[in-house]
JSON list of C-alpha atoms in Angstrom, two decimals:
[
{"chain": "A", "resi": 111, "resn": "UNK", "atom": "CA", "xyz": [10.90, 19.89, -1.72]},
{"chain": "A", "resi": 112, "resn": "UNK", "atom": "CA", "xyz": [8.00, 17.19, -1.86]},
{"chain": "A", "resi": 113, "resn": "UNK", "atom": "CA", "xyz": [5.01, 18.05, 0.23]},
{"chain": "A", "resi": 114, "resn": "UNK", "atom": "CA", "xyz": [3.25, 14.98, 1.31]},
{"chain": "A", "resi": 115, "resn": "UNK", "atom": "CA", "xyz": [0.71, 15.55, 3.47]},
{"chain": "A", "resi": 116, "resn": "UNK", "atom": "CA", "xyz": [-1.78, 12.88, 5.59]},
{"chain": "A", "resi": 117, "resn": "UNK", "atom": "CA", "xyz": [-4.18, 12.80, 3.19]},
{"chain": "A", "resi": 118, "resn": "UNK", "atom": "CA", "xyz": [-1.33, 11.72, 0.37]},
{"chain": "A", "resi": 119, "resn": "UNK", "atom": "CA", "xyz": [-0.22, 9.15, 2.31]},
{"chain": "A", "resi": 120, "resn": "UNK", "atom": "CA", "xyz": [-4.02, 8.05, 3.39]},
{"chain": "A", "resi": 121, "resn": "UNK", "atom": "CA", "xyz": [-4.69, 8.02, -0.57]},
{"chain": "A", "resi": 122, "resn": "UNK", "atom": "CA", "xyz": [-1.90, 5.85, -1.66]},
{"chain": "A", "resi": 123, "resn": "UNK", "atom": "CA", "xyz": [-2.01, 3.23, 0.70]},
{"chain": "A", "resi": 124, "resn": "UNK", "atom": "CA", "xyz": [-5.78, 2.72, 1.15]},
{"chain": "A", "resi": 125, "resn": "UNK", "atom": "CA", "xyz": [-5.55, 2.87, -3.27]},
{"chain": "A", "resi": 126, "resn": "UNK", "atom": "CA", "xyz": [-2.98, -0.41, -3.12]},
{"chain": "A", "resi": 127, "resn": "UNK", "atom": "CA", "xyz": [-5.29, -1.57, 0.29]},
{"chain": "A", "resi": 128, "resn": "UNK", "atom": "CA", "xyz": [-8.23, -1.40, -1.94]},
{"chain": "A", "resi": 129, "resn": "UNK", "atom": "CA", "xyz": [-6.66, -3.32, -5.00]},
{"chain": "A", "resi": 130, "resn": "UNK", "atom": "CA", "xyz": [-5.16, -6.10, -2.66]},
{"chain": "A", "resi": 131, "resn": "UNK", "atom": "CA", "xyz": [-8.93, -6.38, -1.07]},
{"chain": "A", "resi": 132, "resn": "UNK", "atom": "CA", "xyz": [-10.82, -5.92, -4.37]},
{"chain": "A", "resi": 133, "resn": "UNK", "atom": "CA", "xyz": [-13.23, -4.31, -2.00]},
{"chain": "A", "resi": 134, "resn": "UNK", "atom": "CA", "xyz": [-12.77, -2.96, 1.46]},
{"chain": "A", "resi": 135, "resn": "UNK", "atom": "CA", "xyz": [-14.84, -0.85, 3.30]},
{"chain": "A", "resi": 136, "resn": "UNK", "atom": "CA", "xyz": [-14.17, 2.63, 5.35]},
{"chain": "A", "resi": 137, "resn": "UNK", "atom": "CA", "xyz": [-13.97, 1.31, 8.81]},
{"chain": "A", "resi": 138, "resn": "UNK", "atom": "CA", "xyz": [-12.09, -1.76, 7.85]},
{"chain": "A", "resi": 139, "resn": "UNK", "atom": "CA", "xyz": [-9.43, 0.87, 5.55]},
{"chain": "A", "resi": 140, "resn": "UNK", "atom": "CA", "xyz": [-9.43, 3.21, 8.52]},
{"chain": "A", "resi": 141, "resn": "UNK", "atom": "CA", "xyz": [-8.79, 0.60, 11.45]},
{"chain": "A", "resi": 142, "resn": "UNK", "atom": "CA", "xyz": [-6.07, -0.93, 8.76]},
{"chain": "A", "resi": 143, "resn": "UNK", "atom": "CA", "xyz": [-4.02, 2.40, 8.91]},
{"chain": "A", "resi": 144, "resn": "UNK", "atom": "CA", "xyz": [-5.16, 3.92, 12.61]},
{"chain": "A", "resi": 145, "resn": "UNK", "atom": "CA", "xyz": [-6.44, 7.10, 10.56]},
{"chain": "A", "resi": 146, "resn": "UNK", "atom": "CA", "xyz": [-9.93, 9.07, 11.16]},
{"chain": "A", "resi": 147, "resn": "UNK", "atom": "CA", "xyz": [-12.47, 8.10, 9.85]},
{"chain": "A", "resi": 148, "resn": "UNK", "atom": "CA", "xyz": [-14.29, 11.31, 8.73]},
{"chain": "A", "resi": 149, "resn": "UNK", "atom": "CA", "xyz": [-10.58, 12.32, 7.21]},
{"chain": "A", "resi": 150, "resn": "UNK", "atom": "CA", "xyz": [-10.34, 8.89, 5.17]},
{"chain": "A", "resi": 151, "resn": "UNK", "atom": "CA", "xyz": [-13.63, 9.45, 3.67]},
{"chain": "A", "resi": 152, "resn": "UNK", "atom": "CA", "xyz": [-13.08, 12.72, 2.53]},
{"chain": "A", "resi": 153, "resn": "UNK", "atom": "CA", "xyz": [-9.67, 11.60, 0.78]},
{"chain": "A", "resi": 154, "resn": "UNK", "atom": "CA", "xyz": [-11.33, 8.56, -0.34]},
{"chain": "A", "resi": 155, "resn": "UNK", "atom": "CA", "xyz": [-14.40, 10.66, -1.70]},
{"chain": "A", "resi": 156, "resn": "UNK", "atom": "CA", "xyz": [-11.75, 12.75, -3.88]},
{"chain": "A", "resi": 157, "resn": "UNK", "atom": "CA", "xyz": [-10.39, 9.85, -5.45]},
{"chain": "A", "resi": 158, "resn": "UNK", "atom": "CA", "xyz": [-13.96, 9.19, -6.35]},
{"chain": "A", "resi": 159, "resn": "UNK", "atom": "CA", "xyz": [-14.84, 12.22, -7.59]},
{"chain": "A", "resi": 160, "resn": "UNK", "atom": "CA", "xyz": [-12.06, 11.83, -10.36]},
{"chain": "A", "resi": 161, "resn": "UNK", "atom": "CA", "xyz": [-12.88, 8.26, -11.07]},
{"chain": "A", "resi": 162, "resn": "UNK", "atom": "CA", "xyz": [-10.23, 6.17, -9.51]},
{"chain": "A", "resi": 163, "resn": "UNK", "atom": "CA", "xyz": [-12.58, 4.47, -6.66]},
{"chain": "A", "resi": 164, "resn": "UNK", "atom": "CA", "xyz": [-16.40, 3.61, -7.16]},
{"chain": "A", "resi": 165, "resn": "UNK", "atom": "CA", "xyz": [-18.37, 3.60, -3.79]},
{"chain": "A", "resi": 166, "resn": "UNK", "atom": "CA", "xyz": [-21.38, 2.22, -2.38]},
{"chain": "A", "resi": 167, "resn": "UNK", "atom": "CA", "xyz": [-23.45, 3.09, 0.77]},
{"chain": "A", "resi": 168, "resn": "UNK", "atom": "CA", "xyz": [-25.38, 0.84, 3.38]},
{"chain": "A", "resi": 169, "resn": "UNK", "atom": "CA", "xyz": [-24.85, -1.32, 5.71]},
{"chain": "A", "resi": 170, "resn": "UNK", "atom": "CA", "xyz": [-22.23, -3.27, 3.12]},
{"chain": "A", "resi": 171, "resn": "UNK", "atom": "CA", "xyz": [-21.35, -0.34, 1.37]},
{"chain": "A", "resi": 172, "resn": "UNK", "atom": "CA", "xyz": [-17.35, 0.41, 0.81]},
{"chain": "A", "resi": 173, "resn": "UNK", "atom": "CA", "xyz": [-14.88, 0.98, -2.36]},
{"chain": "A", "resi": 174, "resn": "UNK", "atom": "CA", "xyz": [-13.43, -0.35, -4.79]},
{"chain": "A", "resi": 175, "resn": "UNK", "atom": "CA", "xyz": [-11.13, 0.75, -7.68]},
{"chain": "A", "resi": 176, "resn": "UNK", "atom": "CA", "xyz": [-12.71, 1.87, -10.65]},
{"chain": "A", "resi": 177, "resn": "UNK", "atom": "CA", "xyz": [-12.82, -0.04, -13.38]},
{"chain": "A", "resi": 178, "resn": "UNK", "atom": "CA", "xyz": [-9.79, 0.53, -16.09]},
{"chain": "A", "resi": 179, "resn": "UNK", "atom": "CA", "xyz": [-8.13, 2.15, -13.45]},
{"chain": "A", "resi": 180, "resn": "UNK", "atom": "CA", "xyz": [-5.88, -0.40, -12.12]},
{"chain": "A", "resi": 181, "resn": "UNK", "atom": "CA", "xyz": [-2.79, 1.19, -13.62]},
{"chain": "A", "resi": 182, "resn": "UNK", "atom": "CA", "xyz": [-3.31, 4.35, -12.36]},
{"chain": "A", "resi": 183, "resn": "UNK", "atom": "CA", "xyz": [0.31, 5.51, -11.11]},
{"chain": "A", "resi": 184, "resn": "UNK", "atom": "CA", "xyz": [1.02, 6.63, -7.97]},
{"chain": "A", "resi": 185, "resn": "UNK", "atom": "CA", "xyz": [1.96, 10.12, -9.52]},
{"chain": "A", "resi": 186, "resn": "UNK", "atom": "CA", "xyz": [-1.97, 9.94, -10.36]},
{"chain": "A", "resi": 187, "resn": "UNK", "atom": "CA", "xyz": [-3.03, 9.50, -6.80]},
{"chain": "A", "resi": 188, "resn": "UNK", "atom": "CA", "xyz": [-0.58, 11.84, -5.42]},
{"chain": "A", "resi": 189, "resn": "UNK", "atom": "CA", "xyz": [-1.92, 14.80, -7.76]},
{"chain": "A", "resi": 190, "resn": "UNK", "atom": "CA", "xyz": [-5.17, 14.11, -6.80]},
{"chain": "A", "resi": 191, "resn": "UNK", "atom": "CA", "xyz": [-4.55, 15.16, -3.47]},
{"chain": "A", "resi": 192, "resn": "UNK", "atom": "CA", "xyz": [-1.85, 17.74, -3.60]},
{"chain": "A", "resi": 193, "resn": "UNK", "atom": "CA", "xyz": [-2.10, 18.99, -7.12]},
{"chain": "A", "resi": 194, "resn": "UNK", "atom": "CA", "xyz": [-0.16, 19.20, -9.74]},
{"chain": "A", "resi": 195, "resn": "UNK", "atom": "CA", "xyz": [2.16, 22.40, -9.05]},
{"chain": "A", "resi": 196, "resn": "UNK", "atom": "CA", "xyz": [4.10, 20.14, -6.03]},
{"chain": "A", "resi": 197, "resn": "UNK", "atom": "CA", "xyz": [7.68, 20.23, -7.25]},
{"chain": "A", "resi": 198, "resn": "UNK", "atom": "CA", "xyz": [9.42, 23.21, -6.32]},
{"chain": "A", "resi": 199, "resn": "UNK", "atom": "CA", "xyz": [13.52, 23.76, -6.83]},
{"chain": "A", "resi": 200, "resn": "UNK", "atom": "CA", "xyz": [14.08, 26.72, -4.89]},
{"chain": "A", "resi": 201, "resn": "UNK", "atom": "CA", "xyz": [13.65, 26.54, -0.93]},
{"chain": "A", "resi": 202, "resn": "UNK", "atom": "CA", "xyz": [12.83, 30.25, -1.43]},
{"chain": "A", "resi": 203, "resn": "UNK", "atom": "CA", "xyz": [9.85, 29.92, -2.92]},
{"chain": "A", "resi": 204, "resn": "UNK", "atom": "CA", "xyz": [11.52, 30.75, -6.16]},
{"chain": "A", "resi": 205, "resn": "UNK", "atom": "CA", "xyz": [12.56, 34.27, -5.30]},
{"chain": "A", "resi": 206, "resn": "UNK", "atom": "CA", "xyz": [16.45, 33.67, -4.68]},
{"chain": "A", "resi": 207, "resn": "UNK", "atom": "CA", "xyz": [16.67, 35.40, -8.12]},
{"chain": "A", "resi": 208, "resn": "UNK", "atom": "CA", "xyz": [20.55, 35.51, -9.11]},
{"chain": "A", "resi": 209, "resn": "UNK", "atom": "CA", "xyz": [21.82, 33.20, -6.36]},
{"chain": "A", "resi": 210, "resn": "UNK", "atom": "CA", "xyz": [20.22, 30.26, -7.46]},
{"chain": "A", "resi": 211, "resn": "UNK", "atom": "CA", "xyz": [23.25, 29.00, -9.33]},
{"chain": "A", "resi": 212, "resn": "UNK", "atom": "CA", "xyz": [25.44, 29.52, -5.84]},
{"chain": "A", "resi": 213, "resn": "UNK", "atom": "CA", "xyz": [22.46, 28.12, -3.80]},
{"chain": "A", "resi": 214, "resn": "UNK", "atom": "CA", "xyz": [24.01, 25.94, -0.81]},
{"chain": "A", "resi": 215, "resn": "UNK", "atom": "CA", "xyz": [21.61, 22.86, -1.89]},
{"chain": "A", "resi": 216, "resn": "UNK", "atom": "CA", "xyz": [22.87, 22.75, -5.57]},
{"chain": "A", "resi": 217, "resn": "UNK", "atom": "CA", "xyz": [20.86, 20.37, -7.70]},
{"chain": "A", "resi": 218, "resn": "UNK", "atom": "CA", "xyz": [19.82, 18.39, -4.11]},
{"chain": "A", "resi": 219, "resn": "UNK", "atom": "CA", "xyz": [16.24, 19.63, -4.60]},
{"chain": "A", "resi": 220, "resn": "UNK", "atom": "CA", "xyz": [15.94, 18.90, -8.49]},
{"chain": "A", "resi": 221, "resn": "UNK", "atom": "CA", "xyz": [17.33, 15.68, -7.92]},
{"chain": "A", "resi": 222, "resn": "UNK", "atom": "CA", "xyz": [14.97, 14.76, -5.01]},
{"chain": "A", "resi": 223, "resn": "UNK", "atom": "CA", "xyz": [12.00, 15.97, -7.41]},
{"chain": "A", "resi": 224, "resn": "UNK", "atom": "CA", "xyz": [13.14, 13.91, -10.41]},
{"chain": "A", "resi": 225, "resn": "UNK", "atom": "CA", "xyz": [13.74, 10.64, -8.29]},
{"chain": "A", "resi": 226, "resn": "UNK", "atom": "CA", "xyz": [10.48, 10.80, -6.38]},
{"chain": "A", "resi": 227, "resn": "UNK", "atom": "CA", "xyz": [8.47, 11.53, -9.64]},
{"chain": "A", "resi": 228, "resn": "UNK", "atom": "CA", "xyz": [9.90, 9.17, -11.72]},
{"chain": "A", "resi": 229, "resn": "UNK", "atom": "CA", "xyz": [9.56, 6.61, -8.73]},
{"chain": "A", "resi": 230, "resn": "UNK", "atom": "CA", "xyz": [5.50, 8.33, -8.92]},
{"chain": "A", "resi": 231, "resn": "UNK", "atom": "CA", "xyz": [5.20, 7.75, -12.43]},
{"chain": "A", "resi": 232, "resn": "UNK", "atom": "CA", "xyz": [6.29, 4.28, -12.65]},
{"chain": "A", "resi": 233, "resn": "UNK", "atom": "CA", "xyz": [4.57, 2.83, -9.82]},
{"chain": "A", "resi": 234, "resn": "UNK", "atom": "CA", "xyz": [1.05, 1.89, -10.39]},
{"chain": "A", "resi": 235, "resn": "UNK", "atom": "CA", "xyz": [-1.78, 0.26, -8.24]},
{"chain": "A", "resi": 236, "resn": "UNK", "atom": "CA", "xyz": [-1.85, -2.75, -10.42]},
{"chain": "A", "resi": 237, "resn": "UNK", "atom": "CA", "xyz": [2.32, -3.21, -10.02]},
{"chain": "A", "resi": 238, "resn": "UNK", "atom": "CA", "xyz": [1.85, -3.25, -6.18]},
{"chain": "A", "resi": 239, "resn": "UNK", "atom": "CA", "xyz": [-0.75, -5.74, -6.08]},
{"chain": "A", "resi": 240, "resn": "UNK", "atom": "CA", "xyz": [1.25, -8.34, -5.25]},
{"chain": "A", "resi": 241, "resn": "UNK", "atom": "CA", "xyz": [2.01, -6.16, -2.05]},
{"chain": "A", "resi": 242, "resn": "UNK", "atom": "CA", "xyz": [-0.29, -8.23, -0.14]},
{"chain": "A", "resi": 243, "resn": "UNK", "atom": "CA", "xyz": [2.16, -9.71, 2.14]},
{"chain": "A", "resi": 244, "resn": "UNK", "atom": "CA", "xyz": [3.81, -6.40, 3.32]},
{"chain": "A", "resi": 245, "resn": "UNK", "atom": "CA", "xyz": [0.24, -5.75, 4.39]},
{"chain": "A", "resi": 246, "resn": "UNK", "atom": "CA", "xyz": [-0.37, -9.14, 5.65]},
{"chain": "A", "resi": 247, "resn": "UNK", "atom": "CA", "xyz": [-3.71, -9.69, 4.02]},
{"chain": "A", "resi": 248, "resn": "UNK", "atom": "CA", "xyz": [-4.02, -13.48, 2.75]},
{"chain": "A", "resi": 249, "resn": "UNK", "atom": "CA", "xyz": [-6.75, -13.27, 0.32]},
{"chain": "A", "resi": 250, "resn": "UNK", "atom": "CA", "xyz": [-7.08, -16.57, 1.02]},
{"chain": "A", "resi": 251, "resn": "UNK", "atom": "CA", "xyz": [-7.12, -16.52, 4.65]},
{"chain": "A", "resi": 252, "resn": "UNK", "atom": "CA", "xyz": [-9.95, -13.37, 4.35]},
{"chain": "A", "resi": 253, "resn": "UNK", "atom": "CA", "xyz": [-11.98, -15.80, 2.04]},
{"chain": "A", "resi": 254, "resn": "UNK", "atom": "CA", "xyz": [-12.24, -18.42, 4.52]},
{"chain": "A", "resi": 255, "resn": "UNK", "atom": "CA", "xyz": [-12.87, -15.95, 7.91]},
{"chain": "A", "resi": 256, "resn": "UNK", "atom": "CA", "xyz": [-15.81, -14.91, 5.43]},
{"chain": "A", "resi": 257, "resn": "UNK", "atom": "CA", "xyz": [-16.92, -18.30, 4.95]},
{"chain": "A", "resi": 258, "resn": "UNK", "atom": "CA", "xyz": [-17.27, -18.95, 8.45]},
{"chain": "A", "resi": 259, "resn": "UNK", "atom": "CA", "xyz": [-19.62, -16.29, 9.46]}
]
């Protein structure tokens, strides 16, 4: 089955959060989503250590995605933080030997694998920028609250 963990969820949707924003930073992702802090920023800080996100400190510091890497997929993301080894057929573990073919589940498992991969794989930050109403930010709306201060 498909593990996805916190932190996979935290990854992808502060990744699309981040395109949509251009630039956001860590309190503002981590109020956005009602998710710790000190957990966000070490998912975030893996997605910078492979070059996905750029970061800057301070006072006006925050993240942003790296540049060429708007069409990372989600697949990309999601590997980042789980690994690559995720899909697994057999709800044994693999060790059902013999009985696989007469396993209760039949191809439920492979199928869920290849639909949520290939839904991975052709899903991409760039694709879901246009997301921004599902997350209710207005760009333009944000621009002008800025303007104001």
């Amino acid at each position: 089955m498909i593990p996805i963990s916190e932190a996979s969820a935290i990854a992808l949707h502060s990744a699309v959060y981040i395109s949509i924003k251009e630039f956001a930073s860590l309190k503002d992702i981590a109020e956005r989503f009602d998710v710790s802090p000190n957990h966000l920023s070490k998912v975030l800080q893996a997605l910078v250590k492979v070059g996905y996100l750029t970061s800057s400190k301070g006072p006006a510091g925050g993240f942003k995605i790296a540049e060429g890497k708007e069409n990372a997929s989600f697949l990309d993301i999601y590997e980042t933080i789980e690994g690559k080894n995720w899909q697994r057929s057999c709800l044994f573990h693999s060790k059902c030997g013999k009985y696989c073919s007469s396993c209760i589940m039949g191809d439920l498992v492979n199928d869920i694998n290849r639909k949520f991969k290939n839904y991975m794989e052709s899903h991409t930050i760039k694709d879901h920028y246009l997301l921004d109403d599902d997350f209710k930010i207005n760009k333009t709306d944000d621009k002008k609250s800025k303007q104001k201060k």
